[in-house]
Short mmCIF file of C-alpha atoms in Angstrom, two decimals:
data_model
loop_
_atom_site.label_atom_id
_atom_site.label_comp_id
_atom_site.label_asym_id
_atom_site.label_seq_id
_atom_site.Cartn_x
_atom_site.Cartn_y
_atom_site.Cartn_z
CA MET N 1 29.64 57.47 -37.73
CA LYS N 2 27.09 60.46 -37.21
CA LYS N 3 23.56 60.16 -37.99
CA SER N 4 23.70 63.33 -40.02
CA ASP N 5 26.70 64.71 -42.21
CA LYS N 6 26.31 68.30 -40.79
CA PRO N 7 29.26 69.08 -38.57
CA VAL N 8 29.10 68.97 -34.74
CA GLU N 9 29.20 72.25 -33.45
CA PRO N 10 31.36 72.07 -30.29
CA PRO N 11 30.40 73.62 -26.93
CA ALA N 12 31.37 77.49 -26.88
CA GLU N 13 32.83 77.28 -23.14
CA PHE N 14 34.99 74.22 -24.64
CA LEU N 15 36.21 76.01 -27.80
CA ALA N 16 37.33 79.01 -25.67
CA ARG N 17 39.27 76.67 -23.21
CA MET N 18 41.16 75.09 -25.98
CA ARG N 19 41.52 78.49 -27.57
CA ASP N 20 43.50 79.28 -24.27
CA LEU N 21 45.48 76.19 -24.10
CA LEU N 22 46.55 76.17 -27.95
CA GLY N 23 47.15 79.62 -28.86
CA THR N 24 45.81 81.57 -31.80
CA GLU N 25 47.70 79.57 -34.60
CA GLU N 26 47.50 76.28 -33.66
CA TYR N 27 43.77 76.73 -32.42
CA ALA N 28 42.88 77.81 -35.87
CA ALA N 29 43.66 74.64 -37.30
CA PHE N 30 42.17 72.75 -34.41
CA ARG N 31 38.77 74.23 -35.08
CA GLN N 32 38.98 73.77 -38.69
CA ALA N 33 39.11 69.94 -38.23
CA PHE N 34 35.84 70.07 -36.68
CA GLU N 35 34.54 70.95 -39.94
CA GLN N 36 35.67 67.78 -41.46
CA PRO N 37 33.68 64.43 -41.30
CA PRO N 38 35.45 61.64 -39.02
CA ARG N 39 36.93 58.97 -40.68
CA ALA N 40 36.22 55.53 -40.51
CA GLY N 41 38.65 52.91 -39.49
CA LEU N 42 39.05 49.25 -40.04
CA ARG N 43 41.48 46.72 -38.44
CA VAL N 44 42.24 43.35 -40.26
CA ASN N 45 41.97 40.17 -38.15
CA THR N 46 45.44 38.94 -37.92
CA LEU N 47 43.93 35.83 -35.91
CA LYS N 48 42.14 34.62 -39.14
CA ILE N 49 43.95 36.05 -42.10
CA SER N 50 47.02 37.97 -43.29
CA ILE N 51 47.01 41.27 -44.11
CA PRO N 52 48.11 40.99 -47.85
CA ASP N 53 45.38 38.15 -48.01
CA PHE N 54 42.55 40.39 -46.85
CA ILE N 55 43.61 43.36 -48.98
CA SER N 56 43.25 41.17 -52.13
CA ILE N 57 39.70 40.04 -51.48
CA ALA N 58 38.39 43.40 -49.36
CA PRO N 59 35.57 44.89 -51.35
CA PHE N 60 36.47 48.45 -49.82
CA SER N 61 39.24 51.15 -50.85
CA LEU N 62 41.55 51.34 -48.15
CA ALA N 63 44.43 53.31 -46.79
CA PRO N 64 46.82 52.54 -44.10
CA VAL N 65 46.62 54.43 -40.91
CA GLY N 66 50.39 53.90 -40.52
CA ARG N 67 53.36 51.79 -40.08
CA TRP N 68 52.59 51.64 -36.37
CA GLU N 69 49.75 49.49 -37.15
CA PRO N 70 50.22 47.42 -40.13
CA ALA N 71 46.77 45.90 -39.68
CA GLY N 72 44.83 49.32 -39.24
CA PHE N 73 43.04 51.28 -42.40
CA ILE N 74 40.83 53.99 -42.99
CA VAL N 75 38.17 53.22 -45.34
CA THR N 76 38.09 55.79 -47.99
CA ASP N 77 35.14 55.00 -50.24
CA GLU N 78 31.40 55.42 -49.12
CA SER N 79 30.84 51.23 -48.55
CA ARG N 80 29.20 50.11 -45.34
CA PRO N 81 31.65 47.59 -44.02
CA GLY N 82 29.66 46.82 -41.09
CA ARG N 83 26.82 45.12 -43.29
CA HIS N 84 29.40 42.80 -45.18
CA PRO N 85 29.56 39.32 -44.45
CA TYR N 86 33.17 39.44 -43.72
CA HIS N 87 32.43 41.54 -41.01
CA ASP N 88 29.99 38.91 -39.38
CA ALA N 89 32.78 36.42 -40.13
CA GLY N 90 35.09 38.59 -37.54
CA LEU N 91 37.82 39.16 -40.51
CA TYR N 92 37.80 42.90 -39.53
CA TYR N 93 37.00 45.20 -36.58
CA LEU N 94 35.58 48.54 -37.13
CA GLN N 95 37.47 51.13 -35.18
CA GLU N 96 38.39 54.56 -35.03
CA PRO N 97 41.87 55.21 -36.19
CA SER N 98 43.12 56.84 -33.15
CA ALA N 99 41.71 54.31 -31.02
CA MET N 100 44.15 51.69 -32.49
CA ALA N 101 47.15 53.48 -31.00
CA ALA N 102 46.69 52.14 -27.40
CA ALA N 103 46.85 48.85 -28.01
CA ALA N 104 49.46 49.32 -30.60
CA LEU N 105 51.67 50.91 -28.11
CA LEU N 106 51.35 48.64 -25.42
CA SER N 107 52.62 45.90 -27.78
CA ALA N 108 51.43 42.75 -25.93
CA THR N 109 53.35 39.93 -27.18
CA PRO N 110 52.77 36.04 -27.02
CA GLY N 111 52.92 34.18 -23.58
CA GLU N 112 52.15 37.12 -21.65
CA ARG N 113 49.18 37.97 -19.04
CA VAL N 114 47.36 40.93 -20.42
CA LEU N 115 44.43 42.70 -18.57
CA ASP N 116 42.51 45.22 -20.38
CA LEU N 117 40.46 46.75 -17.39
CA ALA N 118 37.74 48.71 -19.13
CA ALA N 119 37.39 46.81 -22.29
CA ALA N 120 33.93 47.08 -23.93
CA PRO N 121 33.27 47.18 -26.42
CA GLY N 122 36.15 45.42 -27.63
CA GLY N 123 38.18 47.29 -29.90
CA LYS N 124 41.42 47.44 -28.00
CA ALA N 125 40.67 43.78 -26.51
CA THR N 126 40.67 42.24 -30.09
CA GLN N 127 43.51 43.92 -30.92
CA LEU N 128 45.18 42.75 -28.00
CA ALA N 129 44.35 39.26 -28.71
CA ALA N 130 45.70 39.50 -32.22
CA LEU N 131 49.20 40.72 -30.83
CA MET N 132 49.15 38.35 -28.56
CA ALA N 133 48.69 35.69 -31.29
CA GLY N 134 52.11 36.81 -32.91
CA SER N 135 52.47 36.84 -36.50
CA ALA N 136 49.60 36.81 -39.01
CA PRO N 137 48.89 33.51 -40.75
CA THR N 138 50.33 32.69 -44.25
CA ALA N 139 46.85 31.24 -45.34
CA PRO N 140 43.45 31.38 -44.08
CA ALA N 141 43.73 30.43 -40.68
CA SER N 142 41.55 28.61 -37.99
CA ALA N 143 41.73 30.81 -34.75
CA LEU N 144 40.88 27.50 -32.67
CA ARG N 145 43.87 25.64 -34.42
CA ARG N 146 46.34 28.51 -33.68
CA ALA N 147 45.08 28.92 -29.74
CA LEU N 148 45.39 25.39 -28.81
CA ASP N 149 49.07 25.59 -28.45
CA GLU N 150 49.45 29.28 -27.48
CA GLU N 151 50.67 30.03 -24.14
CA GLY N 152 49.21 33.66 -22.64
CA LEU N 153 45.70 34.85 -21.35
CA LEU N 154 43.88 38.03 -22.10
CA VAL N 155 41.73 39.29 -19.09
CA ALA N 156 39.04 41.56 -20.42
CA ASN N 157 36.76 43.16 -18.10
CA ASP N 158 34.08 45.84 -17.99
CA VAL N 159 32.42 46.93 -15.03
CA HIS N 160 28.79 47.15 -16.76
CA ALA N 161 26.74 43.59 -17.07
CA GLY N 162 25.40 44.66 -20.54
CA ARG N 163 28.69 46.35 -22.05
CA ALA N 164 30.62 43.13 -20.61
CA HIS N 165 28.54 40.61 -22.51
CA LEU N 166 28.80 42.86 -25.74
CA LEU N 167 32.62 42.58 -24.95
CA ALA N 168 32.28 38.81 -24.92
CA ASP N 169 30.30 38.69 -28.23
CA ASN N 170 32.75 40.72 -29.92
CA LEU N 171 35.83 38.85 -28.77
CA ALA N 172 34.08 35.80 -29.67
CA ARG N 173 33.33 37.12 -33.31
CA TRP N 174 36.97 37.83 -33.47
CA GLY N 175 37.85 34.07 -32.85
CA ALA N 176 39.61 35.03 -29.55
CA VAL N 177 40.02 31.72 -27.65
CA ASN N 178 42.44 32.38 -24.79
CA VAL N 179 40.47 34.91 -23.07
CA LEU N 180 38.70 35.87 -19.74
CA VAL N 181 35.83 37.92 -19.84
CA THR N 182 35.06 39.47 -16.32
CA GLN N 183 32.37 42.06 -15.03
CA ASP N 184 33.83 43.65 -11.97
CA GLU N 185 35.10 46.70 -10.05
CA PRO N 186 38.90 47.30 -10.68
CA GLN N 187 39.49 47.22 -6.85
CA HIS N 188 38.09 43.85 -6.93
CA LEU N 189 40.15 42.37 -9.43
CA GLY N 190 42.99 43.91 -7.91
CA SER N 191 42.48 41.99 -4.64
CA ALA N 192 41.44 38.78 -6.67
CA PHE N 193 44.21 38.58 -9.09
CA GLY N 194 47.09 40.47 -7.56
CA PRO N 195 49.96 41.83 -9.58
CA VAL N 196 50.28 38.92 -11.86
CA PHE N 197 49.74 40.69 -15.17
CA ASP N 198 52.59 41.47 -17.57
CA ARG N 199 50.84 44.43 -19.19
CA VAL N 200 47.84 46.52 -18.31
CA LEU N 201 45.38 48.81 -20.48
CA ILE N 202 43.30 51.21 -18.78
CA ASP N 203 41.26 53.12 -21.10
CA ALA N 204 39.63 55.42 -18.72
CA PRO N 205 36.42 56.54 -18.94
CA CYS N 206 36.61 60.45 -19.82
CA SER N 207 34.49 63.50 -20.77
CA GLY N 208 34.96 62.60 -24.18
CA GLU N 209 36.05 65.53 -25.93
CA GLY N 210 38.25 64.13 -28.42
CA MET N 211 35.08 62.39 -29.82
CA ILE N 212 32.99 65.46 -30.58
CA ARG N 213 32.94 64.79 -34.36
CA ARG N 214 31.40 61.36 -33.78
CA ARG N 215 28.78 62.29 -31.30
CA GLU N 216 25.27 64.28 -31.98
CA SER N 217 25.95 66.29 -28.81
CA LEU N 218 28.55 66.73 -25.93
CA GLU N 219 27.35 67.65 -22.43
CA TRP N 220 30.45 69.40 -21.11
CA SER N 221 31.42 71.53 -18.29
CA GLU N 222 34.38 71.91 -16.15
CA ALA N 223 32.80 70.32 -13.49
CA ILE N 224 32.20 67.34 -15.74
CA VAL N 225 35.91 67.46 -16.30
CA ALA N 226 36.96 67.43 -12.55
CA ALA N 227 34.75 64.58 -11.88
CA CYS N 228 36.20 62.25 -14.65
CA ALA N 229 39.44 63.10 -13.29
CA ARG N 230 38.70 61.79 -9.83
CA ARG N 231 37.16 58.88 -11.32
CA GLN N 232 40.37 58.20 -13.31
CA ARG N 233 42.56 58.56 -10.29
CA GLY N 234 40.93 56.00 -8.49
CA ILE N 235 41.13 53.74 -11.29
CA LEU N 236 44.70 54.33 -11.94
CA ALA N 237 45.54 53.62 -8.52
CA VAL N 238 44.68 50.13 -8.69
CA ALA N 239 47.34 49.41 -11.15
CA PRO N 240 49.89 48.45 -8.81
CA ASP N 241 47.90 45.74 -7.18
CA LEU N 242 47.40 44.38 -10.82
CA LEU N 243 50.92 44.80 -12.52
CA ARG N 244 54.00 42.96 -11.88
CA PRO N 245 57.52 44.72 -11.04
CA GLY N 246 58.75 45.09 -14.99
CA GLY N 247 55.56 45.23 -16.52
CA ARG N 248 54.04 48.09 -18.72
CA LEU N 249 50.91 50.10 -18.09
CA LEU N 250 49.27 52.10 -21.02
CA TYR N 251 46.69 54.76 -19.74
CA SER N 252 44.44 56.45 -22.31
CA THR N 253 41.85 58.71 -22.86
CA CYS N 254 39.77 60.24 -25.54
CA THR N 255 39.83 63.70 -24.29
CA PHE N 256 42.04 66.87 -24.50
CA ALA N 257 41.53 68.13 -21.23
CA PRO N 258 44.71 68.25 -19.17
CA GLU N 259 43.08 67.43 -15.84
CA GLU N 260 42.22 64.20 -17.36
CA ASN N 261 45.63 63.50 -18.94
CA GLU N 262 48.95 64.97 -17.64
CA GLN N 263 47.53 66.22 -14.35
CA VAL N 264 46.21 62.44 -13.42
CA VAL N 265 49.39 60.73 -14.78
CA ALA N 266 51.84 63.32 -12.87
CA ASP N 267 49.71 62.81 -9.40
CA PHE N 268 50.25 59.11 -10.11
CA LEU N 269 53.79 59.22 -10.84
CA ALA N 270 54.39 61.37 -7.85
CA GLU N 271 52.44 58.68 -5.60
CA ARG N 272 54.44 55.77 -7.22
CA PRO N 273 57.86 56.47 -7.72
CA ASP N 274 58.21 52.83 -9.20
CA PHE N 275 56.45 53.63 -12.11
CA GLN N 276 58.32 56.14 -15.06
CA LEU N 277 56.98 56.90 -18.48
CA MET N 278 58.14 55.79 -21.29
CA ASP N 279 58.60 57.49 -24.60
CA ALA N 280 55.95 56.06 -26.70
CA LEU N 281 56.04 58.25 -29.91
CA ARG N 282 55.68 55.79 -33.21
CA SER N 283 54.86 58.30 -35.92
CA ASP N 284 55.58 62.13 -36.92
CA GLU N 285 51.78 62.55 -36.71
CA PHE N 286 51.77 61.65 -32.90
CA GLY N 287 52.03 64.77 -30.77
CA ARG N 288 53.99 64.97 -27.50
CA GLY N 289 52.41 65.39 -23.93
CA ARG N 290 52.26 69.13 -22.72
CA PRO N 291 54.16 69.40 -19.42
CA GLU N 292 53.19 73.16 -19.07
CA TRP N 293 49.75 71.99 -18.76
CA ALA N 294 50.02 70.18 -15.36
CA VAL N 295 51.33 71.16 -12.02
CA ALA N 296 54.23 68.71 -11.12
CA PRO N 297 57.48 68.72 -9.62
CA PRO N 298 60.51 69.13 -12.22
CA ASP N 299 61.42 65.32 -12.31
CA ILE N 300 57.81 64.34 -13.16
CA ALA N 301 57.49 67.32 -15.55
CA GLY N 302 60.23 66.38 -17.33
CA GLN N 303 58.62 62.82 -18.30
CA LEU N 304 55.26 64.22 -19.38
CA SER N 305 56.49 64.92 -22.80
CA ARG N 306 56.89 61.23 -23.46
CA ALA N 307 53.26 61.08 -23.44
CA VAL N 308 51.23 60.79 -26.72
CA ARG N 309 48.76 63.17 -27.74
CA LEU N 310 46.84 62.53 -31.26
CA TRP N 311 45.03 65.86 -32.48
CA PRO N 312 42.52 65.88 -35.26
CA HIS N 313 44.28 68.44 -37.04
CA ARG N 314 47.67 66.53 -37.33
CA PHE N 315 46.11 62.81 -37.24
CA ALA N 316 43.56 61.15 -39.68
CA GLY N 317 41.54 60.36 -36.55
CA GLU N 318 39.93 61.81 -33.16
CA GLY N 319 41.70 63.03 -30.20
CA HIS N 320 43.65 60.61 -27.75
CA PHE N 321 46.15 60.88 -25.20
CA LEU N 322 48.30 57.96 -24.15
CA ALA N 323 50.83 57.66 -21.33
CA LEU N 324 52.84 54.04 -21.36
CA MET N 325 54.37 53.41 -18.15
CA GLU N 326 56.89 50.99 -16.63
CA ARG N 327 56.84 49.58 -13.33
CA GLN N 328 60.55 49.36 -12.33
CA PRO N 329 61.74 45.80 -12.03
CA ILE N 330 62.89 44.33 -8.55
CA GLU N 331 66.13 42.51 -8.77
CA GLY N 332 65.44 38.67 -8.59
CA ASN N 333 61.56 39.34 -9.26
CA ALA N 334 59.86 36.68 -10.89
CA VAL N 335 56.31 36.64 -12.37
CA GLU N 336 53.83 35.43 -9.40
CA ASP N 337 52.72 31.79 -9.92
CA ALA N 338 48.96 32.30 -9.40
CA GLY N 339 48.02 28.67 -9.64
CA ARG N 340 45.49 27.09 -11.52
CA ALA N 341 41.79 27.98 -11.81
CA ARG N 342 39.53 25.77 -10.15
CA LEU N 343 36.94 24.77 -13.09
CA ARG N 344 34.83 21.99 -12.95
CA PRO N 345 35.57 19.52 -15.43
CA PRO N 346 32.36 17.72 -17.46
CA SER N 347 30.27 14.98 -15.83
CA ALA N 348 30.61 11.77 -17.62
CA GLU N 349 27.27 12.37 -19.36
CA GLU N 350 28.21 15.81 -20.52
CA MET N 351 31.83 14.25 -21.95
CA GLY N 352 29.77 11.86 -23.93
CA LEU N 353 27.23 14.22 -25.57
CA TRP N 354 30.47 16.51 -26.43
CA ARG N 355 32.11 13.60 -27.97
CA GLU N 356 29.43 12.30 -30.06
CA PHE N 357 29.03 15.76 -31.41
CA ALA N 358 32.82 16.35 -31.96
CA ASP N 359 33.29 13.00 -33.61
CA ALA N 360 30.72 13.63 -35.86
CA SER N 361 30.96 17.37 -36.75
CA LEU N 362 34.71 18.25 -36.26
CA VAL N 363 38.00 17.42 -37.51
CA VAL N 364 39.93 19.16 -35.17
CA GLY N 365 41.07 17.64 -31.88
CA ILE N 366 40.34 19.34 -28.51
CA PRO N 367 42.16 17.85 -25.79
CA ASP N 368 39.59 16.49 -23.09
CA GLU N 369 41.79 18.20 -20.22
CA ARG N 370 41.04 21.42 -21.51
CA LEU N 371 37.14 21.33 -20.98
CA HIS N 372 35.30 22.68 -18.30
CA ALA N 373 31.47 22.78 -17.38
CA HIS N 374 29.40 25.76 -15.81
CA ASN N 375 25.69 25.86 -15.57
CA GLY N 376 25.10 23.29 -18.73
CA ARG N 377 27.77 25.05 -20.83
CA LEU N 378 30.95 23.39 -21.93
CA TYR N 379 34.23 25.78 -22.49
CA LEU N 380 37.61 25.10 -23.85
CA ARG N 381 39.86 26.58 -20.98
CA PRO N 382 43.20 28.74 -22.14
CA LYS N 383 46.48 26.99 -21.67
CA THR N 384 47.57 29.65 -19.54
CA ASP N 385 44.84 30.48 -16.90
CA LEU N 386 44.52 32.33 -13.52
CA PRO N 387 42.00 31.46 -10.38
CA ALA N 388 39.15 33.40 -10.61
CA GLY N 389 36.56 32.11 -8.03
CA ARG N 390 35.95 35.67 -6.17
CA VAL N 391 35.64 37.40 -9.64
CA ARG N 392 32.13 37.79 -11.72
CA LEU N 393 32.86 35.80 -14.74
CA VAL N 394 31.11 36.17 -18.13
CA ARG N 395 33.22 33.71 -20.17
CA TYR N 396 36.45 31.49 -19.05
CA GLY N 397 37.87 30.67 -22.67
CA LEU N 398 35.88 29.57 -25.48
CA LEU N 399 32.37 28.59 -25.46
CA LEU N 400 31.62 25.46 -27.12
CA GLY N 401 27.86 24.68 -26.44
CA GLU N 402 25.51 23.41 -24.26
CA VAL N 403 24.41 20.33 -23.14
CA ARG N 404 20.79 19.81 -23.49
CA PRO N 405 18.44 16.97 -22.75
CA GLY N 406 20.31 13.80 -24.68
CA ARG N 407 22.28 16.01 -27.10
CA PHE N 408 24.96 18.81 -27.39
CA HIS N 409 24.05 21.99 -29.00
CA PRO N 410 27.30 23.67 -30.44
CA ALA N 411 27.68 27.50 -29.68
CA HIS N 412 28.01 30.29 -32.37
CA ASP N 413 31.21 31.30 -30.72
CA LEU N 414 32.61 27.92 -31.55
CA ALA N 415 31.65 28.51 -35.46
CA LEU N 416 33.24 31.86 -35.47
CA ALA N 417 36.73 29.98 -34.34
CA LEU N 418 36.61 27.61 -37.09
CA THR N 419 37.43 27.51 -40.99
CA VAL N 420 35.66 24.81 -43.17
CA ALA N 421 38.95 22.57 -42.62
CA ASP N 422 37.69 22.12 -39.38
CA ALA N 423 34.27 21.07 -40.01
CA ALA N 424 33.19 17.52 -41.10
CA GLN N 425 30.23 18.92 -43.30
CA SER N 426 30.05 22.97 -44.22
CA VAL N 427 28.27 24.95 -46.52
CA ASP N 428 30.84 27.74 -47.78
CA ARG N 429 29.35 30.52 -50.33
CA PRO N 430 31.08 33.92 -51.51
CA PRO N 431 29.79 36.82 -49.96
CA ALA N 432 27.26 37.99 -52.54
CA HIS N 433 25.82 34.65 -52.82
CA PRO N 434 21.83 34.68 -52.47
CA GLN N 435 22.34 31.58 -49.84
CA LEU N 436 24.24 33.58 -47.56
CA ALA N 437 22.15 36.78 -47.37
CA ALA N 438 19.02 34.17 -46.66
CA TYR N 439 21.17 32.55 -44.05
CA LEU N 440 21.89 35.89 -42.09
CA SER N 441 18.30 36.95 -42.33
CA GLY N 442 17.41 33.51 -40.58
CA ALA N 443 16.12 31.93 -43.24
CA GLY N 444 16.51 27.92 -43.96
CA LEU N 445 18.09 26.43 -46.99
CA PRO N 446 17.61 23.56 -49.47
CA GLU N 447 20.75 21.72 -49.29
CA THR N 448 21.20 18.09 -49.92
CA GLY N 449 23.79 15.85 -48.08
CA PRO N 450 24.13 13.75 -44.74
CA ASP N 451 22.04 14.90 -41.88
CA GLY N 452 24.10 16.81 -39.16
CA TRP N 453 25.46 19.91 -38.05
CA VAL N 454 26.73 22.34 -40.80
CA LEU N 455 29.25 25.00 -40.72
CA MET N 456 27.87 28.09 -42.48
CA ALA N 457 30.79 29.92 -44.17
CA VAL N 458 31.59 32.76 -46.09
CA ASP N 459 34.88 32.24 -48.28
CA GLY N 460 35.93 29.51 -45.88
CA PHE N 461 35.65 31.28 -42.51
CA GLY N 462 33.09 30.10 -40.25
CA LEU N 463 29.74 32.48 -39.79
CA GLY N 464 27.41 30.11 -37.61
CA TRP N 465 25.89 26.72 -37.56
CA GLY N 466 23.07 25.17 -39.60
CA LYS N 467 21.32 21.34 -38.91
CA ARG N 468 20.52 19.72 -42.11
CA VAL N 469 17.74 17.50 -41.70
CA GLY N 470 16.04 15.54 -45.04
CA GLY N 471 17.91 17.65 -47.53
CA ARG N 472 17.13 21.34 -46.03
CA ILE N 473 19.33 23.25 -43.42
CA LYS N 474 17.34 24.37 -40.49
CA ASN N 475 18.86 27.81 -39.26
CA HIS N 476 20.86 28.24 -36.02
CA TYR N 477 21.90 31.57 -36.66
CA PRO N 478 21.53 33.67 -33.33
CA HIS N 479 18.43 35.68 -33.57
CA TYR N 480 19.93 38.61 -32.14
CA LEU N 481 22.27 39.04 -35.06
CA ARG N 482 19.84 38.27 -37.84
CA ARG N 483 19.28 40.91 -40.68
CA ARG N 484 15.90 42.10 -41.58
#
């Protein structure tokens, strides 16, 4: 949301350009949309809770975004869902409504290898992770237990180190286990992995015209649009190096500029005749692509209307462009067997410390053969994996914790993948309980019971760790997350 309720005034040059593109009548409705405040979106985490169960406990007023994304909602009151303990426990992700469309249209399914090429901060990646887990649980669920038997792998990448670590944090809060987080250039990923992915999402960096209502200001010029289009062509050109024949590619931007949308897609299709646009309309609120705004041969121009445009004057969200493409299958083609990742198993000492912790603190079994160690940390590797020796890794699977001299220290990521049914000891409180507020602020808590690690939870869902010693719980909630 904007810091001010005052509507953002779009740049005059941008408005003149949009008037020329849309024509007088549609432009008037488009311009009027910028006088309205943006909508707050919320998407339920179906890794952990069913949609009806969440609605039954939600302290916010919600309206569905549409049948195309059953887990998506618009917050219709003045509440602050980002400050609620359910958000800290990963029961939902705050996401602009239009941004939910990309992963929904790509429709990842269980067992697939999926790549989100420009994934930070993680909205679309968390949505893909939920889709890859299949149907929502019928009762509050442990993301860890669900993931232990799941096939499939999500690779979530961002080129910037800080954004890649934010991405990893958001996927951890979501409870995503079968995930590889990388921080690398698209071209390097293409050479390292090869065309092994069933689905690839490219949420391309763009001029951001579609998000004007959510910004304090917009630096805009035709030169910026042209520079973004050049960069987008370079990123999209890597897709064939990553997507298997028969796989699907979703190209999206949050801009209106035809040069970054229809024209980029048209140029790609001209160079890659083995790709074709698919009709991705899922709702009457979805607009079609505009072939007349691109320069393309007739056979390609005829495909461009299959793309999707989301307009703020037609849809309860911001501006987006989405193009779903399929790479034509090759007869007899099978997904390439990329082999197993070469990950270091824990040493005897590391394994001993882990087992000591797990035996005392967990009641969920984690297979020893799925553990791997890196730089003094223990991870649970996904059941499906990929060799990643030449890729800059941020996280490979679920971080379980750190091996410290003589002891094992559990990770915050592990707590967020658990429910109270997975922990030997827990302190479970309702959202408004003063002890919960104290814990999230970093305070210790008086709490009788056996010494040892305790899962701190809200309504059964893991929030973090505490360690009880002598009738008092020492707070291990991460310092950077604590509330003032």
